Short mmCIF file of C-alpha atoms and ligand atoms in Angstrom, two decimals:
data_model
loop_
_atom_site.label_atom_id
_atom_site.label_comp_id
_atom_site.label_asym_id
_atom_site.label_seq_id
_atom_site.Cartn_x
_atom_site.Cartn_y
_atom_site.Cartn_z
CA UNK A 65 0.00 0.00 0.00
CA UNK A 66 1.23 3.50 -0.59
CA UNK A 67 0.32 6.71 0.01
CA UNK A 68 -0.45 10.18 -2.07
CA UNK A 69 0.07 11.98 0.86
CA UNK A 70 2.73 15.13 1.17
CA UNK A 71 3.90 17.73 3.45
CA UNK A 72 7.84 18.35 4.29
CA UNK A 73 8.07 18.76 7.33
CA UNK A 74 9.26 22.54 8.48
CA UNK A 75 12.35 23.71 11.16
CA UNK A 76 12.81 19.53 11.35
CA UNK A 77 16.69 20.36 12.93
CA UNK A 78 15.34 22.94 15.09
CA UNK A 79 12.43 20.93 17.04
CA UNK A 80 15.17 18.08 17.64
CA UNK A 81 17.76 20.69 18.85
CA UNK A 82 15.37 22.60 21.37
CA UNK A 83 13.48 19.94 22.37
CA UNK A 84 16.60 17.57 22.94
CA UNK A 85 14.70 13.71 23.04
CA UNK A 86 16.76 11.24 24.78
CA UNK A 87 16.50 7.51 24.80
CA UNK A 88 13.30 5.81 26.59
CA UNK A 89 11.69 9.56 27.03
CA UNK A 90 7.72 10.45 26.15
CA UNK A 91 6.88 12.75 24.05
CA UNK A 92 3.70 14.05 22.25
CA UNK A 93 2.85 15.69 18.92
CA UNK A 94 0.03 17.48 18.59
CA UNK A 95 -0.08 18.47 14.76
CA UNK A 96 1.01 15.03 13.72
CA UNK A 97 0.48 15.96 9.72
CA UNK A 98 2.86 13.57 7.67
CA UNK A 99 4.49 12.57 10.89
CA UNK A 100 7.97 14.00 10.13
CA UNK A 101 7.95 15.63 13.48
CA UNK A 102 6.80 12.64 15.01
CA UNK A 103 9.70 10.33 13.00
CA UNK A 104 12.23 12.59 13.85
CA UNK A 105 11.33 12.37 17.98
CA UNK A 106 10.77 8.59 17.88
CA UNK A 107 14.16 8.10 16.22
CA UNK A 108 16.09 10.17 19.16
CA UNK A 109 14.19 8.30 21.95
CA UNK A 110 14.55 4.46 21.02
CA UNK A 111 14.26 1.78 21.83
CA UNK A 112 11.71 2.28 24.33
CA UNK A 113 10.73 6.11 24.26
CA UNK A 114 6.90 6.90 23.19
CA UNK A 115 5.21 9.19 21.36
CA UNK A 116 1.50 10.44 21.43
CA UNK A 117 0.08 11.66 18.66
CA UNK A 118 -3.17 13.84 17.87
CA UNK A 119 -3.92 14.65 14.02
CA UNK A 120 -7.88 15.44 12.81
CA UNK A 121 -7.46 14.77 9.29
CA UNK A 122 -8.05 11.18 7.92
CA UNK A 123 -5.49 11.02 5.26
CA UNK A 124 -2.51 12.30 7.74
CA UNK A 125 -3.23 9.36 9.83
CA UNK A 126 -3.42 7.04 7.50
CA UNK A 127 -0.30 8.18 6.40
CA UNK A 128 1.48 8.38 9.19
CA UNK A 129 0.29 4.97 10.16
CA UNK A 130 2.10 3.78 6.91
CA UNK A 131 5.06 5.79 7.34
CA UNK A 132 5.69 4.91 10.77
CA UNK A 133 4.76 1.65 10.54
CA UNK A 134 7.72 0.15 12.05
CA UNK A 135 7.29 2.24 15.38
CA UNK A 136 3.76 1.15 15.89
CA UNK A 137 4.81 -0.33 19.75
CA UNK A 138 6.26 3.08 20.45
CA UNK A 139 3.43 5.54 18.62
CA UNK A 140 -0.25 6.08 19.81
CA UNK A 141 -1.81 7.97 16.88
CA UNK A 142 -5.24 9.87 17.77
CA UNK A 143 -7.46 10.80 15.56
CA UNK A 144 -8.80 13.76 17.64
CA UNK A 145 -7.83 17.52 18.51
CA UNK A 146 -5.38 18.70 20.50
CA UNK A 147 -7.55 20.63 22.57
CA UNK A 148 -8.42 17.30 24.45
CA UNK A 149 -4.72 16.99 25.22
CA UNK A 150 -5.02 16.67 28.86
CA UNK A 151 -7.77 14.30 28.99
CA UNK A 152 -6.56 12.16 26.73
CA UNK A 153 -3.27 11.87 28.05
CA UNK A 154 -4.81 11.22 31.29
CA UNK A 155 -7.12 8.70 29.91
CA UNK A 156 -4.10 6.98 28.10
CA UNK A 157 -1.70 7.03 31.09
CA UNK A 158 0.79 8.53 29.15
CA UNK A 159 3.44 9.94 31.35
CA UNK A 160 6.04 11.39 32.23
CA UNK A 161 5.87 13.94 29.32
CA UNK A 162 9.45 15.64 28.36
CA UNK A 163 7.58 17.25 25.43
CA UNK A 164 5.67 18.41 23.41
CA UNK A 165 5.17 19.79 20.33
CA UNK A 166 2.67 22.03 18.22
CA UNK A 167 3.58 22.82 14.35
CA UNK A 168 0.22 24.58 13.80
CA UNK A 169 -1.70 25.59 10.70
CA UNK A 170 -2.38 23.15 7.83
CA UNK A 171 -0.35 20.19 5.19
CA UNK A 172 0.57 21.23 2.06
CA UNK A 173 -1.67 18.00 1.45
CA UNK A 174 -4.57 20.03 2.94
CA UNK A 175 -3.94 22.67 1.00
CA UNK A 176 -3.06 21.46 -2.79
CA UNK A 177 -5.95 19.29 -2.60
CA UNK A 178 -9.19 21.23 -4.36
CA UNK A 179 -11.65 18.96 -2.66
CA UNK A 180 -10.83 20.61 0.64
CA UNK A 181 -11.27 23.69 -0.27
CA UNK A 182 -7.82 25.75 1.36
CA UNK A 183 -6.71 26.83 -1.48
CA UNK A 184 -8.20 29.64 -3.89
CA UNK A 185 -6.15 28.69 -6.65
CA UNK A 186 -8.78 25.39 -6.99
CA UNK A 187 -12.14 24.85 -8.19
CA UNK A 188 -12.74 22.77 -5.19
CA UNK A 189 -15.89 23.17 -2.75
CA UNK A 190 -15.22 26.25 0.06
CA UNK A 191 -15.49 23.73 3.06
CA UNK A 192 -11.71 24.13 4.92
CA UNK A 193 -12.63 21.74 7.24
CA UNK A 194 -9.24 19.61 9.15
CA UNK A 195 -11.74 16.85 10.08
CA UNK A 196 -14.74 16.01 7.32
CA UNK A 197 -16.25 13.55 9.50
CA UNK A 198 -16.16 15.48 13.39
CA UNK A 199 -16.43 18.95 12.44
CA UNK A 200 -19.75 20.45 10.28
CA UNK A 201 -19.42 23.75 9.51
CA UNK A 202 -18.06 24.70 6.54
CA UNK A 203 -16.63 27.82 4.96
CA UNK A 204 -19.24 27.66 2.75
CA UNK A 205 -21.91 27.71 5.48
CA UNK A 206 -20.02 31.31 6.68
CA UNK A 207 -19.86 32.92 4.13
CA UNK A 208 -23.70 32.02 2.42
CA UNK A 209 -25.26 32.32 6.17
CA UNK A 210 -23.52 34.25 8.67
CA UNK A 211 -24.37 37.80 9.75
CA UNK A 212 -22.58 40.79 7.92
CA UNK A 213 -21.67 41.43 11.46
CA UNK A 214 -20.42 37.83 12.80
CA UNK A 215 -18.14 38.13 8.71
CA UNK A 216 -17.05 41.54 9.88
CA UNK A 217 -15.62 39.93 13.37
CA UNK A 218 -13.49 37.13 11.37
CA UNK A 219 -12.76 38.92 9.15
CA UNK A 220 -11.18 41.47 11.26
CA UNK A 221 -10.12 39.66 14.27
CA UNK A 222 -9.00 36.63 11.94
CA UNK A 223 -7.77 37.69 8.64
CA UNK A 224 -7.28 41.56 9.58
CA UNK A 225 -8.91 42.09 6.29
CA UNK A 226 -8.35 45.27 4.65
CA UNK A 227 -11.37 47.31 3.77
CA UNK A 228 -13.41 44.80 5.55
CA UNK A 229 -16.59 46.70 5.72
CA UNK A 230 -16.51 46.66 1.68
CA UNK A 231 -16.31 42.83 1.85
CA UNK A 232 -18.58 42.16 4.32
CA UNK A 233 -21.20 44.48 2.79
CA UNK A 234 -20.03 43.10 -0.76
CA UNK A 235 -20.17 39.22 0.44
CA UNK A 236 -23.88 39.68 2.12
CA UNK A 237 -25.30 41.51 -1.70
CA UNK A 238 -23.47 39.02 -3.91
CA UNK A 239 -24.56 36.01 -1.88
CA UNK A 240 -28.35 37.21 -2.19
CA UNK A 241 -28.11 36.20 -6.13
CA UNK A 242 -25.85 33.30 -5.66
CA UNK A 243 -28.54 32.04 -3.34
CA UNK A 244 -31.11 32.79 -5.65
CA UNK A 245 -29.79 30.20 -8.48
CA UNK A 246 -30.29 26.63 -8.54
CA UNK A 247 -26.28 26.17 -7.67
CA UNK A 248 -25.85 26.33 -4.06
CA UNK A 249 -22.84 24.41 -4.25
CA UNK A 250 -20.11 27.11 -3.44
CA UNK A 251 -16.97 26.67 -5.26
CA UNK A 252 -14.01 28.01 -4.30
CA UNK A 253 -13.13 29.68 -7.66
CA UNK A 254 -16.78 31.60 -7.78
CA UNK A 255 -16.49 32.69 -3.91
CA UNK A 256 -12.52 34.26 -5.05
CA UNK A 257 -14.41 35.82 -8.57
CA UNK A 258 -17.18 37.41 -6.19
CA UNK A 259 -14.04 39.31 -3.73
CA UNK A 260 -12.29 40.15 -7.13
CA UNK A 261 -15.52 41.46 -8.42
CA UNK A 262 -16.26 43.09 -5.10
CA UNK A 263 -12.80 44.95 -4.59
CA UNK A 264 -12.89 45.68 -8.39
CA UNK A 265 -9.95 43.74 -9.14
CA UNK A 266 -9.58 42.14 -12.95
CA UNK A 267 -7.99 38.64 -13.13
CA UNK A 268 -5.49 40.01 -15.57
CA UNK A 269 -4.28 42.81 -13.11
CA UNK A 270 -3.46 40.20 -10.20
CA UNK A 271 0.28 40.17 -11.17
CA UNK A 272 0.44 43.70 -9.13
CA UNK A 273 -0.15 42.30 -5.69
CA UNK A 274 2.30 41.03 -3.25
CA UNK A 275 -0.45 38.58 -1.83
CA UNK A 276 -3.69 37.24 -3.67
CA UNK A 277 -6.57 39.49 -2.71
CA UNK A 278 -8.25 36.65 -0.89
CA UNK A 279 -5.36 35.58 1.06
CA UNK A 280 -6.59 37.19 4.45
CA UNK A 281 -10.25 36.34 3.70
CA UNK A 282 -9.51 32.59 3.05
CA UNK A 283 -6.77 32.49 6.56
CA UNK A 284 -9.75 34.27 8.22
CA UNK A 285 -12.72 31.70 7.27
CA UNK A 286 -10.12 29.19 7.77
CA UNK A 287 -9.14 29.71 10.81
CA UNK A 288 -12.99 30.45 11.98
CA UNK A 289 -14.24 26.93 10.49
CA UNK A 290 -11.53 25.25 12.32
CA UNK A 291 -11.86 27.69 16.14
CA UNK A 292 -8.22 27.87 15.43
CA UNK A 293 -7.02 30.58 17.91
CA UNK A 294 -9.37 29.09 20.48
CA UNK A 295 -7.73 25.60 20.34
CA UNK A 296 -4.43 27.04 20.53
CA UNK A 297 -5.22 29.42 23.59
CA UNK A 298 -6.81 25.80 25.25
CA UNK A 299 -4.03 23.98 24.75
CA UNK A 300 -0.98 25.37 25.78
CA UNK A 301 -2.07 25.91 29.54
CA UNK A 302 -2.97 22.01 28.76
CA UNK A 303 0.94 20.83 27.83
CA UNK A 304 2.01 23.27 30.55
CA UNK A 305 -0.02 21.13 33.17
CA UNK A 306 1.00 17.58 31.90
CA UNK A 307 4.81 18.54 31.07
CA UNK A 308 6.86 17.14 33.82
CA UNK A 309 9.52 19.98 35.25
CA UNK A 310 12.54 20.33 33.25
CA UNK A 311 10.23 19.41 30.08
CA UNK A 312 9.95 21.56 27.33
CA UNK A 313 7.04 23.41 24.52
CA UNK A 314 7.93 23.84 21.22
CA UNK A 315 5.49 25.80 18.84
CA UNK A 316 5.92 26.48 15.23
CA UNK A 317 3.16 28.74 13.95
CA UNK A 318 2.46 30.98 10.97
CA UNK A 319 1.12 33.71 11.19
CA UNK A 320 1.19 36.76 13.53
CA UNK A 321 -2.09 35.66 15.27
CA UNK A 322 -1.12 32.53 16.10
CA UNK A 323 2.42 33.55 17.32
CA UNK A 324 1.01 36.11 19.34
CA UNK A 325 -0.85 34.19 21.09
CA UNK A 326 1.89 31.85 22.07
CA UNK A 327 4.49 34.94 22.64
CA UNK A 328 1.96 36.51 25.11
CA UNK A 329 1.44 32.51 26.98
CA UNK A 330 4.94 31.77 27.15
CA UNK A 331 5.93 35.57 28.61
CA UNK A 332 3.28 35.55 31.07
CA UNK A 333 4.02 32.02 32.57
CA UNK A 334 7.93 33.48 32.42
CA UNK A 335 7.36 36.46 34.80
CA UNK A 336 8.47 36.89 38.48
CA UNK A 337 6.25 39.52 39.40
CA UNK A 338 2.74 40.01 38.57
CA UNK A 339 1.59 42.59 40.95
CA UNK A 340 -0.37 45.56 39.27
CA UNK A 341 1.91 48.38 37.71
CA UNK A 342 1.31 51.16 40.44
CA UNK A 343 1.84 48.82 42.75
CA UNK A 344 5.24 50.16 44.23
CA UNK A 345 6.94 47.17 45.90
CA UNK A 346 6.53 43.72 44.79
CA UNK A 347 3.83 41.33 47.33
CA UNK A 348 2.38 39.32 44.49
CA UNK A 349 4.79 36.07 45.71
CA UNK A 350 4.75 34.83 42.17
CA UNK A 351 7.41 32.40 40.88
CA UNK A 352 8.12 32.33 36.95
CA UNK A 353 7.05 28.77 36.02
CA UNK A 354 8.90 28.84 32.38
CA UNK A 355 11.82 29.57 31.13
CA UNK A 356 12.04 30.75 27.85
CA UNK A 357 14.20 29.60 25.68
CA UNK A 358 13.96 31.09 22.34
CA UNK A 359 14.30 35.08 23.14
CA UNK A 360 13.63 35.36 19.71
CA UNK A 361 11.71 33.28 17.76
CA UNK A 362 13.48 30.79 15.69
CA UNK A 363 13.46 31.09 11.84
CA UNK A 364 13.81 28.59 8.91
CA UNK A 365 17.43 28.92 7.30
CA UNK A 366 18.04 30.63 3.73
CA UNK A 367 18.65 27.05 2.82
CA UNK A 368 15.31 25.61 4.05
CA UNK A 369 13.23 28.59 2.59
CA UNK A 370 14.69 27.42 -0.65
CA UNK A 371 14.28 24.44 -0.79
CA UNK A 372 10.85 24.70 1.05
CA UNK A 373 9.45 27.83 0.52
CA UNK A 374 5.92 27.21 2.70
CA UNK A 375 8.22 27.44 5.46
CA UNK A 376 8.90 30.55 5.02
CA UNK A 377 7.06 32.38 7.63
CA UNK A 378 7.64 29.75 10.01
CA UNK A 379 8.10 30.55 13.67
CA UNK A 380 9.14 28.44 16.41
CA UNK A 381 9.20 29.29 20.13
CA UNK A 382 10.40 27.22 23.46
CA UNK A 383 10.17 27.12 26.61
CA UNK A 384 10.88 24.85 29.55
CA UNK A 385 9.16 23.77 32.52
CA UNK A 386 10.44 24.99 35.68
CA UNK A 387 7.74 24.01 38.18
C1 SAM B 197 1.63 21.83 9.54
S1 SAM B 197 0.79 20.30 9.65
C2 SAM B 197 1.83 19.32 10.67
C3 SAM B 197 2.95 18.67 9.94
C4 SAM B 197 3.78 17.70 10.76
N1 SAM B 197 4.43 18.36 11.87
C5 SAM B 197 4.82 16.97 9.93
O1 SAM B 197 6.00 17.04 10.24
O2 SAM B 197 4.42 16.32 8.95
C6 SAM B 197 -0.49 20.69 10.76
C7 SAM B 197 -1.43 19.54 11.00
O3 SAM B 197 -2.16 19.82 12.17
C8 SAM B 197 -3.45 19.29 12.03
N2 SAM B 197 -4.31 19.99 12.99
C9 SAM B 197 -4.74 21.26 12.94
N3 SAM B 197 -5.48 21.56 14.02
C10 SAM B 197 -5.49 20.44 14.78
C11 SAM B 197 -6.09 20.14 16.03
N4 SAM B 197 -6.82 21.02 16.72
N5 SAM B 197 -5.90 18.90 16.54
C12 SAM B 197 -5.15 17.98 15.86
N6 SAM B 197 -4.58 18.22 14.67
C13 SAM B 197 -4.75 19.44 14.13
C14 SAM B 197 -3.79 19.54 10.58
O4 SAM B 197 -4.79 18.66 10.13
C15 SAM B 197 -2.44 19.30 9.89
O5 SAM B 197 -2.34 18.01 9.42
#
């Protein structure tokens, strides 16, 4: 049996190097994607060191079932989100945990496949979901049915559209007619002609912008359809609790939402002092419970971006349990 399946794996060097697996240590992947993460981890901690593994989408596991076949008494794949971390660790007895790891975002599987409906380049259906079979809304459902107001929150909050009140207001009036025809089925081709048509944009003047038009509206809907901010915010207080002192968080994310997110988590567990700023001497009693290790956030090398260039805006940041 083989697989279709394809995503190279990004900062690969980097995760090994910060999160420094040893033989017979546990350690668990949240994104598990392709599993290159996952190989890399279960290669540094043989012969008995475990790995747990949470991935939503059907074809990564089934990949990375094939791929890693050969570790199957060291690898517990899950086919669930990482926001149930805790309990399912729990539930598993998995433990002690030296790390853990989150390369967030989606496969380059996810997105060159048109069926899923990632990419606007495709004619697939607008759905975006990670998991077709646990998750039911769809892009599609968004953008045909949501409120101009709930489409002017993502879009803001997720996508930091630019002149979002145009595509709101533009989205609700085209979507009236589209609604209106026999074909409800929204493709994502049609949804990208209605921005372009919207903004005012020609197909044959795209060459002048840095970024497709519908970049920020796509990461926005995506990242709505799939609570992505939310899960993240979950789930790092979640790998704090079950990392054992000494134990380390690794996060690779994408885009400045994401990151920011994870900056802000990692500093706040980091400080010493967390009394209020006019408060003039220090009685809060608070210990950091991190250290961080990345000051700055780690970036993909020249060489990496050129031979991979998704990786491109890849960030990773560490930290390691103190207490
Ligand atoms: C960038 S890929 C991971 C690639 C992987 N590290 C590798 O080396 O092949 C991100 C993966 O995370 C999965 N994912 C996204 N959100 C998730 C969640 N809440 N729970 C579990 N998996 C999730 C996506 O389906 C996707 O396959």
């Amino acid at each position: 049996m083989t697989s279709d399946y394809h995503h190279i794996s990004v900062l690969g060097d980097e995760v090994i190097k910060y999160l420094q697996p040893q033989a017979g240590q546990n350690f668990i992947d949240c994104t598990l994607g392709g599993g290159g993460h996952t190989e890399r981890i279960l290669e540094e901690t043989g012969p008995k060191g475990r790995v747990l593994a949470f991935e939503l989408d059907q074809r990564a596991v089934e990949a990375s079932r094939l791929r890693l076949k050969k570790y199957q008494n060291r690898l517990i794949i899950i086919q669930d989100s990482y926001v149930h971390l805790k309990e399912i660790a729990k539930r598993k007895d998995f433990k002690p945990i030296q790390g853990i790891v989150f390369d967030l975002g989606l496969s380059s599987d996810q997105l060159d496949r048109a069926d899923r409906g990632f990419s606007f380049k495709d004619h697939g259906s607008l759905d975006m979901r990670f998991d077709e079979k646990s998750q039911t809304l769809k892009a599609e459902d968004i953008v045909l049915y949501w409120s101009k107001d709930d489409l002017l929150k993502i879009f803001r909050e997720y996508g930091e559209v630019k002149q979002v009140e145009r595509v709101a207001q533009g989205i609700v009036a085209w979507r009236e007619t589209f609604l209106k025809q026999k074909q409800k089925k929204l493709k994502t081709s049609m949804f990208v002609s209605a921005i372009l048509g919207i903004l005012n944009i020609k197909e044959s003047s795209l060459k002048r912008f840095r970024i497709h038009p519908a970049t920020q509206i796509f990461q926005a809907l995506r990242i709505a359809v799939n609570s992505e901010l939310d899960n993240i915010s979950k789930a790092l207080p979640q790998a704090f609790d079950i990392l054992e002192p000494g134990g380390r968080i690794a996060v690779i994310s994408f885009h400045s939402l994401e990151d920011r997110i994870v900056k802000q988590y990692f500093k706040q567990m980091s400080l010493d002092c967390i009394c209020p700023p006019e408060s003039p001497i220090c009685n809060c009693g608070n210990k950091p419970k991190v250290k961080i290790i990345t000051k700055k956030s780690i970036k993909p090398s020249a060489q990496e971006i050129s031979t991979n260039w998704r990786s491109r805006s890849a960030k990773l940041r560490v930290v390691e349990k103190i207490s």
